[in-house]
Amino acid sequence: MDLADTDEEREFRARLREWLAAVLPGLPAKPGPDDWPGRRAYDTAWQRMLYDVGYAGLHWPVDAGGRGATPTQHLIFLEETERAGAPYVGANFVGLLHAGPTIAAEGTAGQRARWLPPVLRGDEIWCQGFSEPEAGSDLASLRTRAVRDGDHYVVTGQKIWTSHAEVADWCELLVRTDPAAPKHRGISWLAMRMDAPGVTVRPLRTLAGSTEFAEMFLDEVRVPVSHRVGAENDGWRVTMVTLSFERGTAFVGEVVACRRTLSALAAEVRRSGRWDDPVLRRTLGRLNAEFRALWRLTQWNVAEAQRSGGVPGTGGSVFKLRYSQARQELYDAAAEVLGADGADLDREWVLDRLTSLSYTIAAGTSQIQQNIVAERILGLPKGR
Amino acid sequence: MDFQLSDDQRALRAGMRELLTGRFGRDRMRAALDAGVAVDRGMWGELGAAGFFALRLAEADGGVGLGLPESVLLFEEAGRVLLPGPLAATHLAAGAVGAVKGAADGGAVVAVLDEGRPVAHLEAADALIALGPVRPGGVARVLEGDVLRELVRTARPVRSLDPLTPLHRVTAGVEDGVPLPGATPLRLEGALLAAAEQLGSAARTTEMAVQHAREREQFGSPIGAFQAVKHLCAQMLVRAEVARTAVYAAAVTADPAEIAGAKLLADEAAVHNARDCLQVHGGMGFTWEADVHLHLKRAWLRAGEWLRAAEAEEALAADLCRVHACDAGDL
Ligand SMILES: Cc1cc2nc3c(=O)[nH]c(=O)nc-3n(C[C@H](O)[C@H](O)[C@H](O)COP(=O)(O)OP(=O)(O)OC[C@H]3O[C@@H](n4cnc5c(N)ncnc54)[C@H](O)[C@@H]3O)c2cc1C
C-alpha cells in the first residue's frame, strides 16, 4: 500500500502545477449559469488550451489521439487542476467522458478520425440522449424508434433530461432498431447531429432556476447508417462501455473541491464566532472524516483500475452511493453555518446545496446503485 | 501511488487467516464463550510465535520489523473471528522496546488503563499500560508488580456486556506506574488497531448477512431478493469498504486526523453493520446461539475505547483549522 507519488508522478505533477500557475491568471471571468453561448465559449477555450500543451484526452488511448496516461496520472491531473481552481470540464463532459471513450473503444477507424479530434480540440460538444420520459432507471425499455431507409435511419421519439443539449453539436443517441427483440437486444447507438432537421430542443428549468438540461423531440430525423457505432442491435453493450466510464474517476475534482469547501466552512464558523458550538464543530469534524475517506476510496479505486489495466470496476457504485449522500450532508451543514443567510441565493454554497440534490438521481439513482452493489458485488438474487 | 495490498501483504493476511481458522474457529470461539475464558495463554503464545505482537518491533530487537499497514491487516483478521483479549495493548507494549518483558513473544498479557473507564482483561494481565490524557503529549505509563497487585485487589468486577471481555472498575489513577520510554502516540496507534478490528467485524457481519439472505426463504423466494433486505446489505458493504480505505490509509500515513477519521468510520461500520446483520437474521438474530450479538457487543465496547466518537470528531474539527490557515490561537 503506497500513497506517495512515484518519481514519474512527482515530475508530472510538478510540470502541471507550473503550467497552471502560468496560465490561470490570464483566464477571462466565468460566465453566468444561464449564459449558454458564454459557457460554451469558456469551456471550449479551456479545452483548446489543454490541447495545445498536450493535456487533452490524457486518459484516452494513444491511438485515439489521447496521451495514454495511467489512471493515477489522470487522478493527479484532476486533483491538481481542481486545487488550482482551473475550469471544470463543463460542456465537454459527454464528449470527453462518455461519447469519446465509447467511440474510441467501439468505433471504426473512420469514425474515430471524424469524431475524436474535434472533441480533444474543444471544437465540438456532445450531449447524451439516453433517458426518455418512459425510460429512466429502466433505460433498456427506451422507445425512440429508428427505421432503416436506404443508407439512413429515420428516427422518431422523445428524449429528456439531456444535459447541454442547447449548445451541443452531436448527440450520442440510443434508439430501438428491433422492436420485436427482447428489450436489451434491439437497441443501437447512433451519433446524431443536433442541427439535423426534425430535432427540437426545449430547455427545462431545474429547481436551481437555470436550464441545465432539456427535452429533445425527434421527428423523422435522418441519421446516416455510417453514424452507428457498433453493430445494429448491439447498442446496449456499447452503452455499458460508456456507463462504466461514468463511474471511474469522474468525481476526483469534486471530492477535492468538497474538502476545500469544508475548510472554508470551518473558517466561516470561526469568523462568525460560532466555533464554541459543539454540535456544529462535530458536524464538520464528521464530514472531515467522510471526505478524507472518500478521497482515499478514490485513490483505492484508481489504483485498482490501474492494476487491472484501466477498466473501472463496480467499486464506482460503492463510491457514488456514499459520495452523493455526503455531498448533500456537506451542503446541509453549509446551510447550518450560513444560518439566516442560507436563504440568500447570492451567498456562496446556497446554489450548490440545491444542485447537490441531483446527485442521488443522475447517472443511476441511489436505489439502482444499491441494486447493483447487492446483485453484482454481493451476489444476491435478482428480484423485482 | 499504488494504494492496493502488495503481494507480501496479501500473503501475511492469508497466513493470519489460516492460523486463526485453525486455532480459533467458530467451535473454539463458542467453547471459550461457554467456559468463560477470554485469554487462553496457549493461544497467546502461538500468536506471539506468529509475530502478532512483535510485528513492528525492529528485527535487531527480535521483532518482525514490519509497519502499521501490516499490523492493521492482522488486526482486521482478529476482528473477523472475534478473537478476545487485549490484543492492541499487548502489541503496543511489545513495540516499545523493553516496556514489558514477554509482551513481544506472547509470554505476557498487557491490558489498558484509561481514566474513568473500566479495565478489560484485568485478571489475565501481567501489566497495564495507563494511557495519558486524550490531548496530545499525554505520557503513557506501565503498571506492574506490587502496583498492579494492589490495583487488582481493590478492583470490583463489572458484569460485562460482552461475555468475552471481562471488565473491572478500578480506583487507581493514570498517574501511577512508571513512565513508558519514548513518546509513542499509544492512544492513536491503539485507536487505529481497534479500528482495524472493527473493520474486520464489519466485513464479517456483511458476509454473514449476505449468506443468510441468500439461504433463508420466505414468500417463496430468498429474502435477499427483496429490495428492503438487498439495500440493507448494500449499505453494509459501503460502510465496510469506506472504513477499509480509511483504516488502510491511516495506517500508511499515521496522520493523527486520519487515524481519528478511521476510528470514527470503523466504529460506525462495525456497530451499524452488526445491527443490520441482526435485522437480516430475524428472530435468529436475537438468539444467544447466533454470533451476531457477539459482534455487536464487542463493537460497542471497542467504540468506547482509545478514541470515542466525540473525541474523534473534535480532533477532526481541529484539523480543519490547523491545515487550512484559520487562526489556531483561540482553539
Ligand atoms: C441533473 C441531471 C442530469 C441528467 N443528465 C442526463 C443526460 O445528459 N442524458 C440522459 O440521458 N439522462 C440524464 N439524466 C437522467 C438520469 O439518468 C435519470 O433521471 C435517472 O436515470 C433516473 O430516471 P428517472 O428520472 O426516469 O427516474 P425513475 O426511474 O422514474 O425513478 C423514480 C424513483 O423510482 C426509483 N426506482 C426506479 N426503479 C427502481 C427499482 N428497480 N428499484 C428501486 N427503485 C427504483 C428510483 O430510484 C427513483 O427514486 C439526468 C438527470 C439529472 C437529475
CSV table of N, CA and C in Angstrom, one decimal, chain A residues 117-230:
chain,number,residue,atom,x,y,z
A,117,PRO,N,-10.8,13.8,-32.8
A,117,PRO,CA,-10.0,15.1,-32.7
A,117,PRO,C,-10.8,16.3,-32.3
A,118,PRO,N,-12.0,16.5,-32.9
A,118,PRO,CA,-12.7,17.8,-32.5
A,118,PRO,C,-13.1,17.8,-31.0
A,119,VAL,N,-13.3,16.6,-30.4
A,119,VAL,CA,-13.6,16.6,-29.0
A,119,VAL,C,-12.4,17.1,-28.2
A,120,LEU,N,-11.2,16.5,-28.6
A,120,LEU,CA,-10.0,16.9,-27.9
A,120,LEU,C,-9.6,18.3,-28.1
A,121,ARG,N,-9.9,18.9,-29.3
A,121,ARG,CA,-9.6,20.3,-29.5
A,121,ARG,C,-10.6,21.3,-28.9
A,122,GLY,N,-11.7,20.7,-28.5
A,122,GLY,CA,-12.8,21.6,-28.0
A,122,GLY,C,-13.6,22.2,-29.1
A,123,ASP,N,-13.5,21.6,-30.3
A,123,ASP,CA,-14.3,22.2,-31.4
A,123,ASP,C,-15.7,21.8,-31.4
A,124,GLU,N,-16.0,20.6,-30.9
A,124,GLU,CA,-17.3,20.0,-30.9
A,124,GLU,C,-17.8,19.6,-29.6
A,125,ILE,N,-19.1,19.9,-29.3
A,125,ILE,CA,-19.7,19.5,-28.0
A,125,ILE,C,-20.7,18.4,-28.2
A,126,TRP,N,-20.7,17.4,-27.3
A,126,TRP,CA,-21.6,16.3,-27.4
A,126,TRP,C,-22.6,16.3,-26.2
A,127,CYS,N,-23.8,15.8,-26.5
A,127,CYS,CA,-24.7,15.6,-25.3
A,127,CYS,C,-25.1,14.1,-25.4
A,128,GLN,N,-25.8,13.7,-24.3
A,128,GLN,CA,-26.2,12.3,-24.2
A,128,GLN,C,-27.7,12.1,-24.2
A,129,GLY,N,-28.2,11.5,-25.3
A,129,GLY,CA,-29.7,11.3,-25.4
A,129,GLY,C,-30.0,9.9,-25.1
A,130,PHE,N,-30.0,9.5,-23.8
A,130,PHE,CA,-30.4,8.2,-23.4
A,130,PHE,C,-31.8,8.2,-22.8
A,131,SER,N,-32.0,8.9,-21.7
A,131,SER,CA,-33.2,8.9,-20.9
A,131,SER,C,-34.4,9.3,-21.8
A,132,GLU,N,-35.5,8.7,-21.5
A,132,GLU,CA,-36.8,9.1,-22.1
A,132,GLU,C,-37.8,9.3,-21.0
A,133,PRO,N,-38.9,9.9,-21.4
A,133,PRO,CA,-40.0,10.1,-20.4
A,133,PRO,C,-40.4,8.8,-19.7
A,134,GLU,N,-40.4,7.7,-20.6
A,134,GLU,CA,-40.9,6.4,-20.0
A,134,GLU,C,-39.7,5.4,-19.8
A,135,ALA,N,-38.5,5.9,-19.9
A,135,ALA,CA,-37.4,5.0,-19.7
A,135,ALA,C,-36.3,5.8,-19.0
A,136,GLY,N,-36.3,5.7,-17.6
A,136,GLY,CA,-35.3,6.3,-16.8
A,136,GLY,C,-34.4,5.3,-16.2
A,137,SER,N,-34.7,4.8,-15.0
A,137,SER,CA,-33.9,3.8,-14.4
A,137,SER,C,-33.9,2.5,-15.3
A,138,ASP,N,-35.1,2.3,-15.9
A,138,ASP,CA,-35.2,1.1,-16.8
A,138,ASP,C,-34.9,1.6,-18.2
A,139,LEU,N,-33.6,2.0,-18.4
A,139,LEU,CA,-33.2,2.6,-19.6
A,139,LEU,C,-33.5,1.7,-20.8
A,140,ALA,N,-33.3,0.4,-20.6
A,140,ALA,CA,-33.4,-0.5,-21.8
A,140,ALA,C,-34.8,-0.6,-22.3
A,141,SER,N,-35.8,0.0,-21.6
A,141,SER,CA,-37.1,0.0,-22.2
A,141,SER,C,-37.4,1.2,-23.1
A,142,LEU,N,-36.3,1.8,-23.5
A,142,LEU,CA,-36.5,3.0,-24.4
A,142,LEU,C,-37.2,2.7,-25.7
A,143,ARG,N,-37.9,3.8,-26.1
A,143,ARG,CA,-38.9,3.5,-27.3
A,143,ARG,C,-38.5,4.3,-28.5
A,144,THR,N,-37.6,5.3,-28.5
A,144,THR,CA,-37.3,6.1,-29.6
A,144,THR,C,-37.0,5.2,-30.8
A,145,ARG,N,-37.7,5.3,-31.9
A,145,ARG,CA,-37.6,4.3,-33.0
A,145,ARG,C,-36.6,4.8,-34.0
A,146,ALA,N,-35.9,3.8,-34.6
A,146,ALA,CA,-35.0,4.1,-35.8
A,146,ALA,C,-35.4,3.1,-36.8
A,147,VAL,N,-35.9,3.6,-38.0
A,147,VAL,CA,-36.3,2.7,-39.1
A,147,VAL,C,-35.3,2.9,-40.2
A,148,ARG,N,-34.8,1.8,-40.8
A,148,ARG,CA,-33.9,1.9,-41.9
A,148,ARG,C,-34.6,2.4,-43.1
A,149,ASP,N,-33.9,3.3,-43.8
A,149,ASP,CA,-34.4,3.8,-45.1
A,149,ASP,C,-33.2,4.0,-46.0
A,150,GLY,N,-32.8,3.0,-46.7
A,150,GLY,CA,-31.6,3.0,-47.5
A,150,GLY,C,-30.4,3.1,-46.6
A,151,ASP,N,-29.5,4.1,-46.9
A,151,ASP,CA,-28.4,4.2,-46.0
A,151,ASP,C,-28.6,5.2,-44.9
A,152,HIS,N,-29.9,5.4,-44.5
A,152,HIS,CA,-30.2,6.3,-43.4
A,152,HIS,C,-31.1,5.5,-42.4
A,153,TYR,N,-31.0,6.0,-41.1
A,153,TYR,CA,-32.1,5.6,-40.2
A,153,TYR,C,-33.0,6.8,-40.1
A,154,VAL,N,-34.3,6.6,-40.0
A,154,VAL,CA,-35.3,7.7,-39.7
A,154,VAL,C,-35.7,7.5,-38.3
A,155,VAL,N,-35.4,8.5,-37.5
A,155,VAL,CA,-35.5,8.4,-36.0
A,155,VAL,C,-36.7,9.3,-35.5
A,156,THR,N,-37.6,8.7,-34.7
A,156,THR,CA,-38.7,9.4,-34.2
A,156,THR,C,-38.9,9.0,-32.7
A,157,GLY,N,-39.0,10.0,-31.9
A,157,GLY,CA,-39.3,9.8,-30.5
A,157,GLY,C,-38.9,11.0,-29.6
A,158,GLN,N,-38.8,10.7,-28.3
A,158,GLN,CA,-38.6,11.8,-27.4
A,158,GLN,C,-37.5,11.4,-26.4
A,159,LYS,N,-36.6,12.3,-26.1
A,159,LYS,CA,-35.6,12.2,-25.1
A,159,LYS,C,-35.8,13.2,-24.0
A,160,ILE,N,-35.3,13.0,-22.8
A,160,ILE,CA,-35.5,14.0,-21.8
A,160,ILE,C,-34.3,14.0,-20.8
A,161,TRP,N,-34.1,15.1,-20.1
A,161,TRP,CA,-33.0,15.4,-19.2
A,161,TRP,C,-31.7,15.5,-19.9
A,162,THR,N,-31.7,15.9,-21.2
A,162,THR,CA,-30.5,15.9,-21.9
A,162,THR,C,-29.6,17.1,-21.5
A,163,SER,N,-28.6,16.9,-20.8
A,163,SER,CA,-27.7,18.0,-20.3
A,163,SER,C,-27.0,18.6,-21.5
A,164,HIS,N,-26.8,19.9,-21.5
A,164,HIS,CA,-26.0,20.6,-22.5
A,164,HIS,C,-26.6,20.5,-23.9
A,165,ALA,N,-27.9,20.1,-24.1
A,165,ALA,CA,-28.4,19.9,-25.4
A,165,ALA,C,-28.4,21.2,-26.2
A,166,GLU,N,-28.6,22.3,-25.5
A,166,GLU,CA,-28.7,23.6,-26.2
A,166,GLU,C,-27.4,24.0,-26.9
A,167,VAL,N,-26.3,23.6,-26.4
A,167,VAL,CA,-25.0,24.0,-27.1
A,167,VAL,C,-24.3,22.9,-27.8
A,168,ALA,N,-24.9,21.7,-27.8
A,168,ALA,CA,-24.2,20.5,-28.3
A,168,ALA,C,-24.3,20.5,-29.9
A,169,ASP,N,-23.2,20.0,-30.5
A,169,ASP,CA,-23.2,19.8,-31.9
A,169,ASP,C,-23.7,18.3,-32.3
A,170,TRP,N,-23.4,17.4,-31.4
A,170,TRP,CA,-23.7,16.0,-31.6
A,170,TRP,C,-24.4,15.4,-30.4
A,171,CYS,N,-25.1,14.4,-30.6
A,171,CYS,CA,-25.8,13.7,-29.5
A,171,CYS,C,-25.5,12.2,-29.7
A,172,GLU,N,-25.0,11.6,-28.6
A,172,GLU,CA,-24.9,10.1,-28.6
A,172,GLU,C,-26.3,9.6,-28.2
A,173,LEU,N,-26.9,8.9,-29.2
A,173,LEU,CA,-28.4,8.6,-29.1
A,173,LEU,C,-28.6,7.1,-29.0
A,174,LEU,N,-29.5,6.7,-28.1
A,174,LEU,CA,-29.9,5.3,-28.0
A,174,LEU,C,-31.2,5.2,-28.7
A,175,VAL,N,-31.3,4.3,-29.6
A,175,VAL,CA,-32.6,4.1,-30.3
A,175,VAL,C,-33.0,2.6,-30.4
A,176,ARG,N,-34.3,2.4,-30.7
A,176,ARG,CA,-34.7,1.0,-30.8
A,176,ARG,C,-34.7,0.7,-32.3
A,177,THR,N,-33.9,-0.3,-32.7
A,177,THR,CA,-33.8,-0.7,-34.1
A,177,THR,C,-34.6,-2.0,-34.3
A,178,ASP,N,-34.9,-2.8,-33.3
A,178,ASP,CA,-35.6,-4.0,-33.4
A,178,ASP,C,-36.7,-4.1,-32.3
A,179,PRO,N,-37.9,-3.6,-32.6
A,179,PRO,CA,-39.0,-3.6,-31.6
A,179,PRO,C,-39.4,-5.0,-31.2
A,180,ALA,N,-39.1,-6.0,-32.0
A,180,ALA,CA,-39.6,-7.4,-31.7
A,180,ALA,C,-38.6,-8.1,-30.8
A,181,ALA,N,-37.4,-7.7,-30.7
A,181,ALA,CA,-36.4,-8.4,-29.9
A,181,ALA,C,-36.6,-8.1,-28.4
A,182,PRO,N,-36.0,-9.0,-27.5
A,182,PRO,CA,-36.0,-8.7,-26.1
A,182,PRO,C,-35.4,-7.3,-25.9
A,183,LYS,N,-35.8,-6.5,-24.8
A,183,LYS,CA,-35.5,-5.1,-24.8
A,183,LYS,C,-34.1,-4.7,-24.9
A,184,HIS,N,-33.2,-5.6,-24.3
A,184,HIS,CA,-31.7,-5.2,-24.4
A,184,HIS,C,-31.1,-5.5,-25.7
A,185,ARG,N,-31.8,-6.3,-26.6
A,185,ARG,CA,-31.2,-6.8,-27.8
A,185,ARG,C,-31.6,-6.0,-29.0
A,186,GLY,N,-32.5,-5.0,-28.9
A,186,GLY,CA,-33.0,-4.3,-30.0
A,186,GLY,C,-32.5,-2.8,-30.1
A,187,ILE,N,-31.4,-2.5,-29.4
A,187,ILE,CA,-31.0,-1.1,-29.2
A,187,ILE,C,-29.8,-0.8,-30.0
A,188,SER,N,-29.7,0.3,-30.7
A,188,SER,CA,-28.5,0.7,-31.3
A,188,SER,C,-28.0,2.1,-30.9
A,189,TRP,N,-26.7,2.3,-31.1
A,189,TRP,CA,-26.0,3.6,-30.6
A,189,TRP,C,-25.7,4.4,-31.8
A,190,LEU,N,-26.3,5.6,-31.9
A,190,LEU,CA,-26.1,6.5,-33.1
A,190,LEU,C,-25.5,7.8,-32.7
A,191,ALA,N,-24.7,8.4,-33.6
A,191,ALA,CA,-24.2,9.8,-33.4
A,191,ALA,C,-25.1,10.7,-34.3
A,192,MET,N,-25.9,11.6,-33.6
A,192,MET,CA,-26.8,12.4,-34.4
A,192,MET,C,-26.4,13.9,-34.3
A,193,ARG,N,-26.5,14.5,-35.4
A,193,ARG,CA,-26.2,16.0,-35.5
A,193,ARG,C,-27.3,16.7,-34.8
A,194,MET,N,-27.0,17.7,-33.9
A,194,MET,CA,-28.1,18.4,-33.2
A,194,MET,C,-28.8,19.4,-34.1
A,195,ASP,N,-28.1,19.7,-35.3
A,195,ASP,CA,-28.8,20.7,-36.2
A,195,ASP,C,-29.5,20.0,-37.3
A,196,ALA,N,-29.7,18.7,-37.2
A,196,ALA,CA,-30.4,18.0,-38.3
A,196,ALA,C,-31.9,18.4,-38.2
A,197,PRO,N,-32.5,18.4,-39.4
A,197,PRO,CA,-33.9,18.7,-39.5
A,197,PRO,C,-34.7,17.7,-38.7
A,198,GLY,N,-35.7,18.2,-37.9
A,198,GLY,CA,-36.5,17.3,-37.1
A,198,GLY,C,-36.1,17.3,-35.6
A,199,VAL,N,-35.0,17.9,-35.3
A,199,VAL,CA,-34.6,17.9,-33.9
A,199,VAL,C,-35.1,19.2,-33.2
A,200,THR,N,-35.9,19.1,-32.2
A,200,THR,CA,-36.4,20.2,-31.5
A,200,THR,C,-35.9,20.1,-30.0
A,201,VAL,N,-35.2,21.2,-29.5
A,201,VAL,CA,-34.8,21.1,-28.1
A,201,VAL,C,-35.6,22.2,-27.3
A,202,ARG,N,-36.2,21.7,-26.3
A,202,ARG,CA,-36.9,22.6,-25.4
A,202,ARG,C,-36.3,22.6,-24.0
A,203,PRO,N,-35.7,23.7,-23.6
A,203,PRO,CA,-35.0,23.7,-22.3
A,203,PRO,C,-35.9,23.4,-21.1
A,204,LEU,N,-35.4,22.7,-20.1
A,204,LEU,CA,-36.1,22.5,-18.9
A,204,LEU,C,-35.4,23.3,-17.8
A,205,ARG,N,-36.2,23.9,-17.0
A,205,ARG,CA,-35.6,24.7,-15.9
A,205,ARG,C,-35.5,23.7,-14.7
A,206,THR,N,-34.3,23.7,-14.1
A,206,THR,CA,-34.1,22.8,-12.9
A,206,THR,C,-34.6,23.6,-11.7
A,207,LEU,N,-34.6,22.9,-10.5
A,207,LEU,CA,-35.1,23.5,-9.3
A,207,LEU,C,-34.1,24.6,-8.8
A,208,ALA,N,-32.9,24.6,-9.4
A,208,ALA,CA,-31.9,25.7,-9.1
A,208,ALA,C,-32.2,26.9,-9.9
A,209,GLY,N,-33.2,26.9,-10.8
A,209,GLY,CA,-33.6,28.1,-11.6
A,209,GLY,C,-33.0,28.2,-13.0
A,210,SER,N,-31.9,27.5,-13.2
A,210,SER,CA,-31.3,27.6,-14.5
A,210,SER,C,-31.7,26.4,-15.4
A,211,THR,N,-31.3,26.5,-16.7
A,211,THR,CA,-31.7,25.4,-17.6
A,211,THR,C,-30.5,24.5,-17.9
A,212,GLU,N,-30.3,23.6,-17.1
A,212,GLU,CA,-29.1,22.7,-17.2
A,212,GLU,C,-29.4,21.6,-18.2
A,213,PHE,N,-30.6,21.2,-18.4
A,213,PHE,CA,-31.0,20.1,-19.3
A,213,PHE,C,-32.2,20.4,-20.1
A,214,ALA,N,-32.6,19.5,-21.0
A,214,ALA,CA,-33.6,19.8,-22.0
A,214,ALA,C,-34.4,18.6,-22.4
A,215,GLU,N,-35.6,18.9,-22.9
A,215,GLU,CA,-36.3,17.8,-23.6
A,215,GLU,C,-35.9,17.9,-25.1
A,216,MET,N,-35.9,16.7,-25.7
A,216,MET,CA,-35.5,16.7,-27.1
A,216,MET,C,-36.5,15.9,-27.9
A,217,PHE,N,-37.2,16.6,-28.9
A,217,PHE,CA,-38.2,15.9,-29.7
A,217,PHE,C,-37.6,15.6,-31.0
A,218,LEU,N,-37.7,14.3,-31.4
A,218,LEU,CA,-37.1,13.8,-32.7
A,218,LEU,C,-38.2,13.4,-33.6
A,219,ASP,N,-38.3,14.2,-34.8
A,219,ASP,CA,-39.4,13.9,-35.7
A,219,ASP,C,-38.8,13.6,-37.0
A,220,GLU,N,-38.8,12.3,-37.3
A,220,GLU,CA,-38.2,11.8,-38.6
A,220,GLU,C,-36.9,12.4,-38.9
A,221,VAL,N,-36.0,12.3,-37.9
A,221,VAL,CA,-34.6,12.8,-38.1
A,221,VAL,C,-33.8,11.8,-38.9
A,222,ARG,N,-33.1,12.2,-40.0
A,222,ARG,CA,-32.4,11.3,-40.8
A,222,ARG,C,-30.9,11.2,-40.3
A,223,VAL,N,-30.5,10.0,-39.9
A,223,VAL,CA,-29.2,9.8,-39.4
A,223,VAL,C,-28.5,8.8,-40.3
A,224,PRO,N,-27.4,9.1,-40.9
A,224,PRO,CA,-26.7,8.1,-41.8
A,224,PRO,C,-26.4,6.8,-41.0
A,225,VAL,N,-26.5,5.7,-41.7
A,225,VAL,CA,-26.2,4.4,-41.1
A,225,VAL,C,-24.7,4.4,-40.7
A,226,SER,N,-23.9,5.1,-41.4
A,226,SER,CA,-22.5,5.1,-41.1
A,226,SER,C,-22.2,5.8,-39.8
A,227,HIS,N,-23.2,6.5,-39.2
A,227,HIS,CA,-23.1,7.1,-37.9
A,227,HIS,C,-23.4,6.2,-36.7
A,228,ARG,N,-23.7,4.9,-37.1
A,228,ARG,CA,-23.9,4.0,-36.0
A,228,ARG,C,-22.6,3.4,-35.5
A,229,VAL,N,-22.4,3.4,-34.2
A,229,VAL,CA,-21.2,2.9,-33.6
A,229,VAL,C,-21.5,1.5,-33.0
A,230,GLY,N,-20.8,0.5,-33.4
A,230,GLY,CA,-21.0,-0.9,-33.0
A,230,GLY,C,-22.1,-1.5,-34.0
